[in-house]
CSV table of C-alpha atoms in Angstrom, one decimal:
chain,number,residue,atom,x,y,z
W,10,MET,CA,-20.6,56.2,42.3
W,11,THR,CA,-19.2,57.2,45.6
W,12,PRO,CA,-18.2,60.6,46.4
W,13,LYS,CA,-14.7,60.0,45.7
W,14,GLU,CA,-15.4,58.6,42.5
W,15,ILE,CA,-17.4,61.8,41.9
W,16,VAL,CA,-14.9,64.0,42.5
W,17,SER,CA,-12.3,62.1,40.4
W,18,TYR,CA,-14.7,62.2,37.6
W,19,LEU,CA,-15.1,66.1,37.8
W,20,ASP,CA,-11.4,66.8,38.4
W,21,GLU,CA,-11.0,65.4,34.5
W,22,TYR,CA,-13.0,68.2,33.5
W,23,ILE,CA,-12.8,71.1,36.3
W,24,ILE,CA,-9.4,72.2,37.8
W,25,GLY,CA,-9.5,73.2,41.7
W,26,GLN,CA,-12.7,73.8,43.4
W,27,LYS,CA,-12.3,71.0,45.8
W,28,ASP,CA,-15.0,72.3,48.0
W,29,ALA,CA,-17.5,72.5,45.7
W,30,LYS,CA,-16.9,69.4,44.2
W,31,LYS,CA,-16.8,67.9,48.0
W,32,VAL,CA,-20.3,69.1,48.4
W,33,VAL,CA,-21.9,68.2,45.5
W,34,ALA,CA,-20.8,64.7,45.3
W,35,ILE,CA,-22.2,64.2,48.8
W,36,ALA,CA,-25.6,65.9,47.5
W,37,LEU,CA,-25.7,63.3,44.6
W,38,ARG,CA,-24.5,60.3,47.1
W,39,ASN,CA,-27.4,61.4,49.9
W,40,ARG,CA,-29.9,60.8,46.5
W,41,TYR,CA,-28.9,57.5,46.2
W,42,ARG,CA,-28.9,56.7,50.1
W,43,ARG,CA,-32.2,58.2,50.6
W,44,LEU,CA,-33.8,55.7,48.2
W,45,GLN,CA,-32.5,53.0,49.7
W,46,LEU,CA,-34.2,53.6,53.1
W,47,PRO,CA,-37.2,52.4,54.1
W,48,LYS,CA,-40.4,54.4,53.0
W,49,GLU,CA,-41.5,55.8,56.0
W,50,ILE,CA,-37.5,57.3,56.5
W,51,GLN,CA,-37.4,58.2,52.9
W,52,ASP,CA,-40.0,60.7,52.9
W,53,GLU,CA,-38.6,62.7,55.9
W,54,VAL,CA,-34.8,62.9,54.6
W,55,MET,CA,-35.2,66.3,52.5
W,56,PRO,CA,-32.4,67.2,50.0
W,57,LYS,CA,-29.8,69.9,51.3
W,58,ASN,CA,-29.8,72.7,48.6
W,59,ILE,CA,-26.7,74.2,47.4
W,60,LEU,CA,-25.6,77.8,46.7
W,61,MET,CA,-22.5,78.2,44.9
W,62,ILE,CA,-20.8,81.7,45.0
W,63,GLY,CA,-18.2,82.5,42.6
W,64,SER,CA,-17.1,84.8,39.7
W,65,THR,CA,-18.3,84.0,36.1
W,66,GLY,CA,-15.8,81.4,34.3
W,67,VAL,CA,-14.8,79.5,37.5
W,68,GLY,CA,-16.6,76.1,37.0
W,69,LYS,CA,-20.1,76.9,38.6
W,70,THR,CA,-22.3,75.7,35.6
W,71,GLU,CA,-19.8,73.2,34.7
W,72,ILE,CA,-19.9,71.3,37.5
W,73,ALA,CA,-23.7,71.1,37.5
W,74,ARG,CA,-23.7,69.9,34.0
W,75,ARG,CA,-21.1,67.6,34.3
W,76,MET,CA,-22.5,65.7,37.4
W,77,ALA,CA,-25.6,65.4,35.9
W,78,LYS,CA,-24.4,63.6,32.7
W,79,ILE,CA,-22.5,61.4,34.8
W,80,MET,CA,-25.4,60.2,36.8
W,81,GLY,CA,-27.7,60.3,34.0
W,82,LEU,CA,-30.2,62.0,36.2
W,83,PRO,CA,-33.0,64.4,35.3
W,84,PHE,CA,-31.5,67.9,35.0
W,85,ILE,CA,-32.3,71.2,33.6
W,86,LYS,CA,-30.3,74.5,34.0
W,87,VAL,CA,-32.5,77.8,33.9
W,88,GLU,CA,-31.3,81.5,34.6
W,89,ALA,CA,-33.2,83.5,37.4
W,90,SER,CA,-33.2,86.5,35.5
W,91,LYS,CA,-35.7,85.0,32.7
W,92,TYR,CA,-38.4,84.4,35.2
W,93,THR,CA,-40.8,87.2,36.5
W,94,GLU,CA,-43.4,86.9,39.7
W,95,VAL,CA,-47.1,86.1,38.7
W,96,GLY,CA,-48.7,89.3,37.0
W,97,PHE,CA,-45.9,90.4,35.1
W,98,VAL,CA,-45.4,89.1,31.6
W,99,GLY,CA,-42.7,86.5,31.2
W,100,ARG,CA,-42.1,82.8,32.6
W,101,ASP,CA,-43.7,82.2,35.8
W,102,VAL,CA,-41.0,80.2,38.2
W,103,GLU,CA,-43.5,77.2,38.1
W,104,SER,CA,-42.3,76.6,34.5
W,105,MET,CA,-38.8,75.0,35.6
W,106,VAL,CA,-40.7,72.1,37.2
W,107,ARG,CA,-42.5,71.8,34.0
W,108,ASP,CA,-39.4,71.7,32.2
W,109,LEU,CA,-38.1,69.5,34.7
W,110,VAL,CA,-40.6,66.6,34.0
W,111,VAL,CA,-40.4,67.1,30.1
W,112,SER,CA,-36.5,66.2,30.4
W,113,SER,CA,-36.9,63.5,32.5
W,114,ILE,CA,-39.5,62.2,30.3
W,115,ASN,CA,-37.3,62.0,27.3
W,116,LEU,CA,-34.5,60.6,29.2
W,117,VAL,CA,-36.5,57.9,30.1
W,118,LYS,CA,-37.9,57.8,26.8
W,119,GLU,CA,-34.6,57.1,25.5
W,120,GLU,CA,-33.7,54.6,27.9
W,121,HIS,CA,-36.4,52.7,27.1
W,122,ARG,CA,-35.8,53.0,23.2
W,123,ASN,CA,-31.9,52.1,23.9
W,124,LYS,CA,-33.2,48.8,25.3
W,125,SER,CA,-35.5,48.1,22.8
W,126,THR,CA,-33.0,48.5,19.8
W,127,GLN,CA,-33.1,45.3,18.7
W,128,ASP,CA,-36.9,45.2,18.4
W,129,ILE,CA,-37.3,48.6,16.7
W,130,GLU,CA,-34.4,47.4,14.1
W,131,LYS,CA,-36.4,44.4,13.3
W,132,TYR,CA,-39.9,46.1,13.0
W,133,VAL,CA,-38.0,48.9,10.5
W,134,LEU,CA,-36.4,45.5,8.6
W,135,ASP,CA,-39.7,43.9,8.2
W,136,LYS,CA,-41.5,46.8,7.3
W,137,ILE,CA,-39.0,47.7,4.5
W,138,VAL,CA,-38.9,43.9,3.0
W,139,GLU,CA,-42.6,43.8,3.1
W,140,LYS,CA,-42.7,46.6,0.9
W,141,LEU,CA,-39.9,45.0,-1.2
W,142,ILE,CA,-41.4,41.6,-1.4
W,143,PRO,CA,-45.3,41.6,-0.8
W,144,PRO,CA,-46.4,38.9,1.7
W,145,LEU,CA,-47.8,35.8,-0.1
W,146,PRO,CA,-51.5,35.3,-0.1
W,147,LYS,CA,-53.1,33.0,2.6
W,148,GLY,CA,-53.0,29.4,1.8
W,149,ALA,CA,-50.1,29.5,0.0
W,150,SER,CA,-48.4,25.9,-0.6
W,151,GLU,CA,-45.4,24.9,1.4
W,152,GLN,CA,-42.7,25.2,-1.2
W,153,LYS,CA,-44.4,28.8,-2.0
W,154,VAL,CA,-43.9,29.7,1.6
W,155,GLU,CA,-40.3,28.2,1.9
W,156,GLU,CA,-39.2,29.9,-1.3
W,157,TYR,CA,-40.7,33.2,0.1
W,158,GLU,CA,-38.7,32.7,3.3
W,159,ASN,CA,-35.7,32.3,1.6
W,160,ALA,CA,-36.1,35.3,-0.4
W,161,ALA,CA,-37.1,37.6,2.2
W,162,ASN,CA,-34.2,36.3,4.3
W,163,LYS,CA,-31.8,37.4,1.4
W,164,MET,CA,-33.4,40.6,1.0
W,165,ARG,CA,-33.2,41.4,4.8
W,166,GLN,CA,-29.7,40.9,4.5
W,167,LYS,CA,-29.1,43.0,1.5
W,168,VAL,CA,-30.9,45.9,3.6
W,169,LEU,CA,-29.0,45.5,6.3
W,170,ASN,CA,-26.0,45.9,4.3
W,171,GLY,CA,-27.2,49.1,3.0
W,172,GLU,CA,-27.2,47.7,-0.7
W,173,MET,CA,-31.0,48.3,-1.2
W,174,ASP,CA,-30.4,52.0,0.3
W,175,HIS,CA,-31.0,53.8,-3.1
W,176,LEU,CA,-34.0,52.2,-3.9
W,177,LYS,CA,-37.3,54.0,-3.3
W,178,ILE,CA,-40.3,52.8,-1.3
W,179,GLU,CA,-43.9,54.6,-0.5
W,180,VAL,CA,-44.1,54.7,3.4
W,181,GLU,CA,-46.7,56.5,5.6
W,182,ALA,CA,-44.9,60.1,6.7
W,183,PRO,CA,-45.1,60.2,10.4
W,184,LYS,CA,-48.1,61.8,12.0
W,185,ARG,CA,-48.2,65.7,12.7
W,186,THR,CA,-48.3,66.3,16.4
W,187,PHE,CA,-49.4,69.3,17.5
W,188,GLU,CA,-47.6,69.2,21.0
W,189,ILE,CA,-45.7,72.1,22.0
W,190,GLU,CA,-43.5,71.5,24.7
W,191,ASP,CA,-44.0,74.5,26.7
W,192,GLY,CA,-42.9,74.6,30.5
W,193,ASN,CA,-45.0,77.8,30.5
W,194,MET,CA,-48.1,76.3,29.7
W,195,PRO,CA,-50.6,75.6,32.6
W,196,ALA,CA,-51.9,72.1,32.6
W,197,GLU,CA,-55.5,73.0,32.0
W,198,PHE,CA,-54.4,74.5,28.9
W,199,ALA,CA,-52.3,71.6,28.0
W,200,LYS,CA,-55.2,69.5,27.7
W,201,VAL,CA,-57.1,71.5,25.6
W,202,GLN,CA,-54.3,71.5,23.2
W,203,GLU,CA,-54.2,67.9,23.7
W,204,THR,CA,-58.1,67.4,22.7
W,205,ILE,CA,-57.5,69.9,20.0
W,206,ALA,CA,-54.7,67.6,18.4
W,207,LYS,CA,-56.6,64.4,18.6
W,208,VAL,CA,-59.1,66.1,16.5
W,209,PHE,CA,-56.2,67.1,13.5
W,210,ILE,CA,-54.7,63.9,14.1
W,211,ALA,CA,-57.6,62.1,13.1
W,212,SER,CA,-57.8,63.5,9.8
W,213,PRO,CA,-56.7,60.8,7.1
W,214,LYS,CA,-55.0,63.5,5.5
W,215,ASP,CA,-52.7,63.7,8.1
W,216,SER,CA,-50.6,60.9,7.6
W,217,PRO,CA,-50.2,60.8,3.8
W,218,LYS,CA,-47.9,58.3,1.9
W,219,LYS,CA,-44.5,59.5,0.4
W,220,GLU,CA,-41.9,57.9,-1.9
W,221,VAL,CA,-38.7,57.9,-0.1
W,222,THR,CA,-35.1,56.2,-0.5
W,223,ILE,CA,-35.0,53.0,1.8
W,224,LYS,CA,-32.0,54.9,3.6
W,225,GLU,CA,-34.7,57.6,4.4
W,226,ALA,CA,-37.3,55.1,5.5
W,227,LYS,CA,-35.1,53.2,8.0
W,228,GLU,CA,-35.0,56.8,10.0
W,229,LEU,CA,-38.9,57.5,9.3
W,230,LEU,CA,-39.9,53.9,10.5
W,231,LYS,CA,-37.9,54.0,13.6
W,232,VAL,CA,-40.3,56.6,14.9
W,233,GLU,CA,-43.3,54.9,14.1
W,234,ALA,CA,-41.6,51.9,15.7
W,235,SER,CA,-40.9,54.2,18.8
W,236,GLU,CA,-44.5,54.7,19.1
W,237,ALA,CA,-45.6,51.1,18.5
W,238,LEU,CA,-43.4,49.2,20.4
W,239,LEU,CA,-42.7,51.6,23.5
W,240,ASP,CA,-45.6,51.9,26.3
W,241,LEU,CA,-45.9,55.4,26.4
W,242,GLU,CA,-47.9,55.9,29.6
W,243,ALA,CA,-45.2,53.6,31.7
W,244,ILE,CA,-42.4,56.1,30.4
W,245,LYS,CA,-44.8,58.9,31.8
W,246,GLN,CA,-45.3,57.6,35.0
W,247,GLU,CA,-41.5,56.8,35.5
W,248,GLY,CA,-40.4,59.9,34.0
W,249,LEU,CA,-42.7,61.6,36.7
W,250,LYS,CA,-41.7,59.5,39.4
W,251,ARG,CA,-37.9,59.9,38.7
W,252,ALA,CA,-37.9,63.6,38.3
W,253,GLU,CA,-39.7,64.0,41.8
W,254,ASN,CA,-37.2,61.5,43.4
W,255,SER,CA,-33.9,62.3,41.5
W,256,GLY,CA,-34.4,65.6,39.6
W,257,ILE,CA,-32.0,68.5,40.0
W,258,ILE,CA,-32.7,72.2,38.9
W,259,PHE,CA,-29.8,74.4,38.5
W,260,ILE,CA,-30.5,78.2,39.0
W,261,ASP,CA,-28.0,80.1,37.5
W,262,GLU,CA,-27.7,84.0,37.9
W,263,ILE,CA,-29.7,84.0,41.5
W,264,ASP,CA,-28.0,87.1,42.0
W,265,LYS,CA,-29.6,89.1,39.4
W,266,VAL,CA,-33.0,88.7,41.5
W,267,ALA,CA,-31.3,89.5,44.9
W,268,VAL,CA,-32.5,93.4,45.8
W,269,SER,CA,-29.2,94.8,47.3
W,270,GLY,CA,-29.5,97.9,50.1
W,271,ASN,CA,-28.0,100.3,47.3
W,272,GLY,CA,-31.3,101.1,46.1
W,273,GLY,CA,-30.6,100.6,42.4
W,274,GLN,CA,-32.4,97.4,41.9
W,275,ARG,CA,-35.3,98.5,43.9
W,276,GLN,CA,-36.8,100.0,40.9
W,277,ASP,CA,-37.7,96.3,39.8
W,278,PRO,CA,-40.4,95.0,42.1
W,279,SER,CA,-40.3,91.8,40.2
W,280,LYS,CA,-37.0,90.8,41.7
W,281,GLU,CA,-38.5,90.2,45.0
W,282,GLY,CA,-41.4,88.7,43.5
W,283,VAL,CA,-39.4,86.0,41.8
W,284,GLN,CA,-37.7,85.0,45.2
W,285,ARG,CA,-41.2,84.7,46.8
W,286,ASP,CA,-42.6,82.6,43.9
W,287,LEU,CA,-39.4,80.4,43.9
W,288,LEU,CA,-40.1,79.8,47.6
W,289,PRO,CA,-42.8,77.4,48.1
W,290,ILE,CA,-41.6,75.5,45.2
W,291,VAL,CA,-37.8,75.1,47.0
W,292,GLU,CA,-39.9,74.6,50.2
W,293,GLY,CA,-41.9,71.6,48.6
W,294,SER,CA,-45.2,71.9,46.7
W,295,VAL,CA,-47.5,70.5,44.4
W,296,VAL,CA,-46.9,71.7,40.3
W,297,ASN,CA,-49.6,70.4,37.9
W,298,THR,CA,-48.0,69.6,34.7
W,299,LYS,CA,-49.4,68.2,31.0
W,300,TYR,CA,-48.4,64.9,32.2
W,301,GLY,CA,-49.6,64.8,35.8
W,302,SER,CA,-49.2,66.5,39.2
W,303,ILE,CA,-45.6,66.7,40.6
W,304,LYS,CA,-44.3,66.9,44.4
W,305,THR,CA,-41.1,69.2,44.8
W,306,ASP,CA,-40.4,68.2,47.9
W,307,HIS,CA,-37.5,65.9,47.0
W,308,ILE,CA,-36.0,68.2,44.2
W,309,LEU,CA,-32.4,69.1,44.5
W,310,PHE,CA,-32.2,72.6,44.0
W,311,ILE,CA,-28.6,74.2,43.1
W,312,ALA,CA,-28.1,77.9,43.0
W,313,ALA,CA,-25.3,80.2,41.3
W,314,GLY,CA,-24.6,83.3,41.3
W,315,ALA,CA,-21.2,85.8,41.0
W,316,PHE,CA,-23.1,88.2,43.6
W,317,SER,CA,-20.7,90.8,42.5
W,318,LEU,CA,-23.2,93.7,42.6
W,319,SER,CA,-25.1,92.0,45.4
W,320,LYS,CA,-24.4,89.6,48.5
W,321,PRO,CA,-26.1,86.6,49.4
W,322,SER,CA,-27.5,88.3,52.4
W,323,ASP,CA,-29.5,90.5,49.8
W,324,LEU,CA,-31.9,87.6,49.2
W,325,ILE,CA,-35.1,87.1,51.0
W,326,ALA,CA,-34.4,85.5,54.8
W,327,GLU,CA,-36.6,82.5,54.1
W,328,LEU,CA,-34.9,81.9,50.8
W,329,GLN,CA,-31.4,81.8,52.1
W,330,GLY,CA,-32.6,79.1,54.9
W,331,ARG,CA,-33.8,76.7,51.9
W,332,PHE,CA,-30.1,76.7,50.7
W,333,PRO,CA,-28.0,75.6,53.6
W,334,LEU,CA,-25.2,74.3,52.0
W,335,ARG,CA,-23.1,77.4,50.7
W,336,VAL,CA,-19.7,77.0,48.9
W,337,GLU,CA,-17.2,79.7,47.4
W,338,LEU,CA,-15.6,78.8,44.7
W,339,ASP,CA,-12.0,80.3,44.3
W,340,SER,CA,-11.0,82.8,41.5
W,341,LEU,CA,-8.6,81.6,38.6
W,342,ASP,CA,-4.8,82.2,38.7
W,343,GLU,CA,-2.1,81.9,36.2
W,344,GLU,CA,-1.2,78.2,37.2
W,345,ALA,CA,-4.8,77.3,37.2
W,346,LEU,CA,-5.6,78.6,33.6
W,347,TYR,CA,-2.4,76.9,32.4
W,348,LYS,CA,-3.6,73.4,34.1
W,349,ILE,CA,-7.0,74.0,32.2
W,350,LEU,CA,-5.3,74.2,29.0
W,351,THR,CA,-3.2,71.2,29.6
W,352,GLN,CA,-4.9,68.8,32.2
W,353,THR,CA,-8.8,68.9,31.5
W,354,LYS,CA,-10.3,66.2,29.2
W,355,ASN,CA,-11.0,67.4,25.6
W,356,SER,CA,-9.4,71.0,26.8
W,357,ILE,CA,-9.7,73.7,23.9
W,358,LEU,CA,-6.3,72.9,23.0
W,359,ARG,CA,-7.4,69.4,21.9
W,360,GLN,CA,-10.3,70.9,20.4
W,361,TYR,CA,-8.4,72.7,18.1
W,362,GLU,CA,-6.1,70.3,17.3
W,363,ALA,CA,-9.1,68.2,16.4
W,364,LEU,CA,-10.6,70.5,14.3
W,365,LEU,CA,-7.8,71.4,12.2
W,366,SER,CA,-6.9,67.9,12.0
W,367,VAL,CA,-10.1,67.5,9.5
W,368,GLU,CA,-8.2,69.9,7.1
W,369,ASP,CA,-5.1,67.7,7.3
W,370,VAL,CA,-3.2,70.4,9.4
W,371,HIS,CA,-1.1,68.9,12.6
W,372,LEU,CA,-1.8,71.6,15.1
W,373,SER,CA,0.4,71.5,18.1
W,374,PHE,CA,1.1,74.3,21.2
W,375,SER,CA,4.8,73.9,22.8
W,376,ASP,CA,4.6,74.5,26.3
W,377,THR,CA,6.0,78.2,26.6
W,378,ALA,CA,3.2,79.0,24.1
W,379,ILE,CA,0.7,77.3,26.7
W,380,ARG,CA,2.3,79.0,29.6
W,381,ALA,CA,2.1,82.6,27.3
W,382,LEU,CA,-1.5,82.0,26.8
W,383,ALA,CA,-2.6,81.4,30.5
W,384,HIS,CA,-0.5,84.6,31.2
W,385,TYR,CA,-2.0,86.9,28.6
W,386,SER,CA,-5.3,85.6,29.8
W,387,GLN,CA,-4.9,86.3,33.4
W,388,VAL,CA,-3.3,89.9,32.3
W,389,ALA,CA,-6.7,90.4,30.5
W,390,ASN,CA,-8.8,89.4,33.1
W,391,GLU,CA,-7.1,91.9,35.6
W,392,LYS,CA,-7.1,94.8,33.2
W,393,THR,CA,-10.9,94.3,31.9
W,394,GLU,CA,-13.2,92.3,33.5
W,395,ASP,CA,-12.7,88.8,35.1
W,396,ILE,CA,-14.4,86.1,33.0
W,397,GLY,CA,-12.2,83.5,34.3
W,398,ALA,CA,-11.6,80.5,32.1
W,399,ARG,CA,-14.0,81.7,29.6
W,400,ARG,CA,-10.9,84.1,28.4
W,401,LEU,CA,-8.9,81.3,27.1
W,402,HIS,CA,-11.3,80.7,24.4
W,403,THR,CA,-10.8,84.4,23.6
W,404,VAL,CA,-7.3,84.4,23.8
W,405,VAL,CA,-6.6,81.4,21.9
W,406,GLU,CA,-8.8,82.0,19.1
W,407,GLN,CA,-7.0,85.3,18.5
W,408,VAL,CA,-3.6,83.4,18.5
W,409,ILE,CA,-4.7,80.4,15.7
W,410,GLU,CA,-7.3,82.8,13.7
W,411,GLU,CA,-5.0,83.5,10.6
W,412,ILE,CA,-4.1,79.5,10.4
W,413,SER,CA,-7.6,78.3,10.8
W,414,PHE,CA,-9.0,81.0,8.1
W,415,GLU,CA,-6.1,80.1,5.3
W,416,ALA,CA,-5.9,76.4,6.6
W,417,GLU,CA,-5.8,74.9,3.0
W,418,ASN,CA,-2.5,76.7,2.9
W,419,TYR,CA,-1.3,74.3,5.4
W,420,LYS,CA,-2.9,71.2,4.4
W,421,GLY,CA,-0.6,68.0,5.2
W,422,LYS,CA,2.0,70.4,7.6
W,423,GLU,CA,2.9,70.3,11.0
W,424,VAL,CA,2.2,73.5,12.3
W,425,GLU,CA,3.5,74.6,16.0
W,426,ILE,CA,2.0,77.4,18.1
W,427,THR,CA,5.1,79.1,19.6
W,428,GLU,CA,5.5,81.7,22.5
W,429,ILE,CA,7.3,84.0,20.1
W,430,LEU,CA,3.7,83.6,17.8
W,431,VAL,CA,1.7,84.2,21.1
W,432,LYS,CA,3.6,87.2,22.1
W,433,GLU,CA,2.9,88.8,18.6
W,434,LYS,CA,-0.5,88.3,18.7
W,435,LEU,CA,-1.4,89.2,21.9
W,436,GLU,CA,1.3,91.6,23.6
W,437,SER,CA,-0.2,94.6,21.7
W,438,LEU,CA,-3.5,94.0,22.6
W,439,VAL,CA,-3.5,93.1,26.0
W,440,ALA,CA,-1.0,96.1,26.7
W,441,ASP,CA,-3.6,98.7,25.5
W,442,SER,CA,-6.1,98.3,27.8
W,443,ASP,CA,-8.7,99.9,26.0
W,444,THR,CA,-7.8,97.7,22.9
W,445,ALA,CA,-8.3,94.6,25.4
W,446,HIS,CA,-11.3,95.8,26.5
W,447,TYR,CA,-13.1,95.4,23.1
W,448,ILE,CA,-11.3,92.4,21.8
W,449,LEU,CA,-10.5,90.4,24.7
């Protein structure tokens, strides 16, 4: 997708923040551009990492999440505050790269599985029909073979149509695997784990036969079919390659490991240590994973933080230099909150309407009610902590709580949320700053 197309897609889900969308769109497009270059130039083109600065709830994480979804790229979101420097108890920063590799391999495996859907379905169908109509012995006459084929084809159609789903057949339970997808596990420990797993899997008791309905067997046999038909080694290599060249790591709460000059955060020495451990990964190094080594030179890093108690300049200078693109996101005003409720695809209002339609309750919101919801959200943000668009969830939930709780009383009815109802539910709460602090 071109940068304009990426921004257009992001506009469907995120209001405003044009600068941030533009920077992200160009960074994504440059991933594609680099891969079209000759090999010798490819290695020289390094990704331009991005630092997003903005208060909570303005769309930092949503931009990253949506862009990864649209591009189908290996992507993980991590929180900087969850990591500790080497020597402290906790996750080391290299584990984020291992997590990215796992995410990439799962992405490639899913793609291969989708491409092999027909083969997998055929494998499952053949196995089930084989259980229902055992194969003929060798040397059977042509007439017997023809009769068997006719009977098998009829049975296939019945299984496909779900007519046989209630019947029970005996299948082998999927093998228990002892793999633990732990991104914090060093490669050498992963190899030991793999060896132990092979010993256990070799046990005949590991794959007991169990009696299940054909409906359940279809799902169990899909797992078996995937293992039998997919080239797992090729998937692993493709996953590693894709993580190296197209991977994106979104580091949220980067401000939580910044050491501000006021001395309050200096009591935690691990914060600066996390930054120093992060530096070689962002600069480019080799990380060992259970699937093989991966170079981090061309992974795109996007860091984000509110920086309410610290400043970007409180990060160590070397790390600041590895995030050359900086973009500040705007705070959300009342108009922006109104647009989030009305213009975004699958907005929170559409979600509640869909949820209550399950109970045959036809919920709708008048325009003046939506304006009031945006207004009270903005006032609550000003009076208490500014949590941006997240405030909308709290406010809307407060307004429709009773309707949602007593949904059976509204079955088959049209229920309109009006400005009067919104005021009734929220005005007294927002007016009392103590109550607003705890409820909203």
